[in-house]
Amino acid sequence: MDHRQQRLLADARRLVRGLHELAGEEAPAGILPAILGELGLADRYFPLDSPIGPLLVAYNEHGVAAVGRGEDTAAFTEGYARRFGRPLRPTPAPPAALGHAIARRLAGERAEIRFDLRGLSEFERATLLKAIEIPRGEVRPYAWLAREIGRPGAVRAVGSALGRNPVPLLIPCHRIVRSDGLIGDYVFGNAAKRAALAAEGLVPDEIETRARAGVRFHASDTTRIYCFPTCRNARRITAPHLITFASDRAAQAAGYRPCKVCRPAIAS
Ligand SMILES: [Zn+2]
């Protein structure tokens, strides 16, 4: 923090003390973060260990705003200032509630994390919020995501939106794969994407072998329902009952219905 910021911070704290005295017990708890936000002093970052190595995580009063890979704090804060126009200050650890939520999310448990997605377009936000719905240990194609948000023609735009995900890993854009089934690109590169998927129990090589063999869907000849191969329902199909399909048209022509959980196609 430079001298100007230190002075601003000291002024802000004095102001908050004064307001507390004026308002007595009624002073709103969020007043310091609000003032710090006004002064551009609210955004902080902390280091985090993850399945794809060390990360830097930035947050403010609106939520988690950015995730960077590596330990180069200068590059991270410069990139943040360039993209969001706000300075970042280091903090050794996040507030306890946020720290717990992130730890739980990375361990595959359900945990609510607030995100600061203010800098994104409505389309980019819709894309990222849909990606959050994909369960850990499962993948879906770009085309699926485009269709789910009501923009079936916007497959390429979905790819771009995921490529601009400011909070990778926490918003799991690594769970979206190419529509031909290959793992594809990632904000942090293909190798990191494979590592993130492997950490969730998936075998990226297996996913790609299946894709290269032309297998897009797994189905059960007892339920006559077809799924994306990583869907939890598909993974329960035992080998003697496993049927594979190269397209949803082929599955439907054979009289199979799409799974209601992974929604591999619009029910017809
Ligand atoms: Zn399914």
Coordinates of C-alpha atoms and ligand atoms in Angstrom, one line a residue:
M1 CA 0.0 0.0 0.0
D2 CA 1.4 3.4 -0.8
H3 CA 1.3 6.5 1.4
R4 CA -1.8 7.9 -0.3
Q5 CA -3.7 4.7 0.2
Q6 CA -2.5 4.4 3.9
R7 CA -3.8 8.0 4.5
L8 CA -7.1 7.2 2.8
L9 CA -7.4 4.1 4.9
A10 CA -6.7 5.9 8.1
D11 CA -9.2 8.6 7.2
A12 CA -11.8 5.9 6.4
R13 CA -11.3 4.2 9.7
R14 CA -11.6 7.6 11.5
L15 CA -14.8 8.3 9.6
V16 CA -16.3 5.0 10.4
R17 CA -15.5 5.5 14.2
G18 CA -17.2 8.8 14.0
L19 CA -20.3 7.4 12.2
H20 CA -20.4 4.6 14.8
E21 CA -20.4 7.2 17.6
L22 CA -23.1 9.2 15.9
A23 CA -25.3 6.1 15.2
G24 CA -24.6 4.3 18.4
E25 CA -25.6 0.6 18.2
E26 CA -27.4 1.2 15.0
A27 CA -24.4 1.6 12.8
P28 CA -24.6 -0.7 9.8
A29 CA -21.9 -3.4 9.9
G30 CA -21.1 -3.1 6.2
I31 CA -20.2 0.5 6.4
L32 CA -16.4 0.0 6.4
P33 CA -16.4 -2.3 3.3
A34 CA -18.7 0.2 1.6
I35 CA -16.3 3.1 2.3
L36 CA -13.3 1.1 1.3
G37 CA -15.0 0.2 -1.9
E38 CA -15.7 3.9 -2.6
L39 CA -12.0 4.6 -2.0
G40 CA -10.9 1.7 -4.2
L41 CA -9.3 -0.1 -1.2
A42 CA -11.7 -3.0 -0.9
D43 CA -10.2 -5.5 -3.2
R44 CA -7.8 -8.0 -1.6
Y45 CA -6.1 -11.2 -2.6
F46 CA -4.7 -14.2 -0.9
P47 CA -2.8 -17.3 -1.9
L48 CA -4.6 -20.7 -2.2
D49 CA -3.4 -24.2 -2.8
S50 CA -5.4 -26.1 -5.4
P51 CA -5.4 -29.4 -7.3
I52 CA -3.8 -27.4 -10.2
G53 CA -1.1 -25.8 -8.0
P54 CA -0.9 -22.5 -6.3
L55 CA -3.5 -19.8 -7.1
L56 CA -4.1 -16.2 -6.2
V57 CA -7.7 -15.3 -5.4
A58 CA -9.0 -11.7 -5.3
Y59 CA -12.3 -10.7 -3.6
N60 CA -14.2 -7.7 -2.5
E61 CA -17.5 -6.9 -0.8
H62 CA -19.4 -8.3 -3.8
G63 CA -17.6 -11.6 -3.8
V64 CA -14.7 -13.5 -5.4
A65 CA -13.6 -11.4 -8.4
A66 CA -10.6 -13.1 -9.9
V67 CA -8.5 -16.3 -9.7
G68 CA -5.0 -16.3 -11.1
R69 CA -2.6 -19.2 -11.5
G70 CA 0.9 -19.3 -9.9
E71 CA 2.6 -17.1 -7.3
D72 CA 3.6 -14.1 -9.3
T73 CA 1.7 -11.5 -7.2
A74 CA 3.0 -8.5 -9.3
A75 CA 1.7 -10.0 -12.5
F76 CA -1.6 -10.8 -10.8
T77 CA -2.2 -7.4 -9.3
E78 CA -1.2 -5.7 -12.6
G79 CA -3.5 -7.9 -14.6
Y80 CA -6.3 -7.2 -12.1
A81 CA -5.8 -3.4 -12.3
R82 CA -5.7 -3.6 -16.1
R83 CA -8.9 -5.6 -16.3
F84 CA -11.0 -4.2 -13.5
G85 CA -9.4 -0.8 -12.9
R86 CA -9.0 -1.3 -9.2
P87 CA -6.0 -1.8 -7.0
L88 CA -5.5 -5.0 -5.1
R89 CA -4.0 -5.4 -1.6
P90 CA -2.6 -8.6 -0.2
T91 CA -4.1 -10.4 2.8
P92 CA -2.6 -13.6 4.2
A93 CA -6.0 -15.4 4.4
P94 CA -9.6 -14.7 3.3
P95 CA -12.5 -14.0 5.8
A96 CA -13.3 -17.3 7.6
A97 CA -16.6 -17.9 5.9
L98 CA -15.2 -17.4 2.4
G99 CA -12.2 -19.6 3.2
H100 CA -14.5 -22.4 4.4
A101 CA -16.7 -22.1 1.3
I102 CA -13.8 -22.3 -1.1
A103 CA -12.2 -25.3 0.8
R104 CA -15.6 -27.1 0.7
R105 CA -16.1 -26.3 -3.0
L106 CA -12.7 -27.6 -3.9
A107 CA -13.3 -30.8 -1.9
G108 CA -16.4 -31.4 -4.0
E109 CA -19.0 -30.4 -1.4
R110 CA -21.8 -28.0 -2.0
A111 CA -21.0 -24.5 -0.7
E112 CA -22.3 -21.1 -1.7
I113 CA -19.6 -18.7 -3.0
R114 CA -20.6 -15.2 -4.0
F115 CA -18.9 -13.9 -7.2
D116 CA -18.2 -10.4 -8.4
L117 CA -19.2 -10.7 -12.1
R118 CA -20.0 -7.0 -12.6
G119 CA -17.4 -6.6 -15.3
L120 CA -19.1 -9.2 -17.6
S121 CA -21.8 -9.0 -20.1
E122 CA -25.2 -10.6 -19.4
F123 CA -24.3 -13.4 -21.9
E124 CA -21.0 -14.1 -20.2
R125 CA -22.7 -14.2 -16.8
A126 CA -25.4 -16.6 -18.0
T127 CA -22.7 -18.9 -19.4
L128 CA -20.7 -18.9 -16.2
L129 CA -23.7 -19.4 -13.9
K130 CA -24.8 -22.4 -16.1
A131 CA -21.3 -23.9 -15.8
I132 CA -21.6 -23.9 -12.0
E133 CA -24.5 -26.3 -12.4
I134 CA -22.4 -29.1 -13.9
P135 CA -21.6 -31.5 -11.1
R136 CA -18.0 -32.3 -10.0
G137 CA -16.6 -35.2 -12.0
E138 CA -18.8 -34.7 -15.0
V139 CA -18.3 -32.8 -18.3
R140 CA -20.7 -31.3 -20.9
P141 CA -20.0 -30.0 -24.4
Y142 CA -19.9 -26.3 -25.4
A143 CA -23.0 -26.9 -27.6
W144 CA -24.9 -28.3 -24.6
L145 CA -24.2 -25.1 -22.6
A146 CA -25.2 -22.9 -25.5
R147 CA -28.5 -24.7 -25.8
E148 CA -29.2 -24.7 -22.0
I149 CA -28.9 -20.9 -21.8
G150 CA -31.3 -20.6 -24.7
R151 CA -28.7 -19.7 -27.3
P152 CA -28.1 -22.9 -29.3
G153 CA -26.4 -21.0 -32.2
A154 CA -23.9 -19.3 -29.9
V155 CA -21.5 -22.2 -29.3
R156 CA -18.4 -20.1 -30.3
A157 CA -19.5 -17.2 -28.1
V158 CA -19.9 -19.7 -25.2
G159 CA -16.3 -20.7 -25.8
S160 CA -15.2 -17.1 -25.7
A161 CA -17.2 -16.4 -22.5
L162 CA -15.6 -19.4 -20.8
G163 CA -12.2 -18.2 -22.0
R164 CA -12.9 -14.9 -20.1
N165 CA -14.0 -16.6 -16.9
P166 CA -12.3 -14.4 -14.3
V167 CA -12.7 -17.1 -11.6
P168 CA -11.5 -20.4 -13.1
L169 CA -11.8 -23.5 -11.0
L170 CA -14.3 -21.9 -8.6
I171 CA -16.6 -21.5 -11.5
P172 CA -15.8 -24.8 -13.1
C173 CA -15.4 -23.9 -16.8
H174 CA -12.9 -26.8 -17.0
R175 CA -16.0 -29.1 -17.0
I176 CA -17.0 -27.9 -20.5
V177 CA -15.3 -29.8 -23.3
R178 CA -15.3 -29.5 -27.1
S179 CA -18.5 -30.6 -28.9
D180 CA -16.4 -33.4 -30.6
G181 CA -15.7 -34.7 -27.1
L182 CA -12.0 -33.7 -26.9
I183 CA -10.9 -31.8 -23.7
G184 CA -10.1 -28.6 -25.6
D185 CA -8.9 -25.2 -24.4
Y186 CA -8.9 -23.7 -20.9
V187 CA -8.0 -20.3 -19.4
F188 CA -5.0 -21.9 -17.7
G189 CA -4.2 -24.2 -20.7
N190 CA -5.1 -27.7 -21.7
A191 CA -2.7 -29.4 -19.2
A192 CA -4.3 -27.6 -16.3
K193 CA -7.7 -28.5 -17.5
R194 CA -6.8 -32.2 -17.6
A195 CA -5.3 -31.9 -14.1
A196 CA -8.5 -30.2 -12.8
L197 CA -10.7 -33.0 -14.3
A198 CA -8.3 -35.7 -13.0
A199 CA -8.6 -34.2 -9.5
E200 CA -12.4 -34.8 -9.8
G201 CA -11.9 -38.5 -10.6
L202 CA -12.2 -38.3 -14.4
V203 CA -9.6 -39.8 -16.7
P204 CA -9.1 -37.3 -19.5
D205 CA -7.3 -39.8 -21.8
E206 CA -10.3 -42.1 -21.5
I207 CA -12.7 -39.2 -22.4
E208 CA -10.7 -38.5 -25.5
T209 CA -10.3 -42.1 -26.5
R210 CA -14.1 -42.5 -26.3
A211 CA -14.6 -39.3 -28.3
R212 CA -12.1 -40.4 -31.0
A213 CA -14.0 -43.7 -31.3
G214 CA -17.1 -41.6 -32.1
V215 CA -18.9 -42.4 -28.9
R216 CA -20.9 -39.4 -27.7
F217 CA -23.6 -41.1 -25.5
H218 CA -24.0 -44.0 -23.2
A219 CA -27.3 -45.7 -22.8
S220 CA -28.8 -48.6 -20.9
D221 CA -30.8 -51.2 -22.7
T222 CA -32.9 -51.7 -19.6
T223 CA -34.0 -48.1 -19.0
R224 CA -33.7 -47.2 -22.7
I225 CA -32.4 -43.8 -21.6
Y226 CA -29.2 -42.2 -23.0
C227 CA -26.8 -39.9 -21.3
F228 CA -23.5 -38.0 -21.6
P229 CA -21.0 -40.7 -20.6
T230 CA -19.9 -38.9 -17.4
C231 CA -23.4 -38.4 -16.2
R232 CA -23.9 -40.0 -12.8
N233 CA -26.8 -42.1 -14.3
A234 CA -24.6 -43.3 -17.2
R235 CA -21.8 -44.4 -14.8
R236 CA -24.3 -46.7 -13.1
I237 CA -24.8 -48.7 -16.3
T238 CA -23.2 -52.1 -16.0
A239 CA -21.1 -53.4 -18.9
P240 CA -23.7 -56.0 -20.2
H241 CA -26.3 -53.3 -20.5
L242 CA -24.2 -50.5 -22.0
I243 CA -25.2 -49.3 -25.4
T244 CA -23.3 -46.5 -27.1
F245 CA -24.5 -43.9 -29.7
A246 CA -22.6 -41.6 -32.0
S247 CA -25.4 -38.9 -32.0
D248 CA -28.6 -38.1 -30.3
R249 CA -30.4 -38.6 -33.5
A250 CA -29.2 -42.2 -33.6
A251 CA -30.2 -42.7 -30.0
Q252 CA -33.7 -41.3 -30.6
A253 CA -34.1 -43.3 -33.8
A254 CA -33.3 -46.4 -31.8
G255 CA -36.2 -45.5 -29.4
Y256 CA -34.0 -44.2 -26.6
R257 CA -35.0 -41.1 -24.5
P258 CA -32.7 -38.4 -23.2
C259 CA -31.8 -38.5 -19.5
K260 CA -33.6 -35.8 -17.5
V261 CA -30.5 -35.2 -15.3
C262 CA -27.8 -34.5 -18.0
R263 CA -30.2 -33.5 -20.7
P264 CA -28.2 -34.7 -23.7
A265 CA -30.9 -33.5 -26.1
I266 CA -34.1 -31.6 -26.0
A267 CA -36.8 -34.3 -25.3
S268 CA -38.8 -34.9 -28.5
Ligands
ZN1 ZN -27.7 -38.5 -17.8

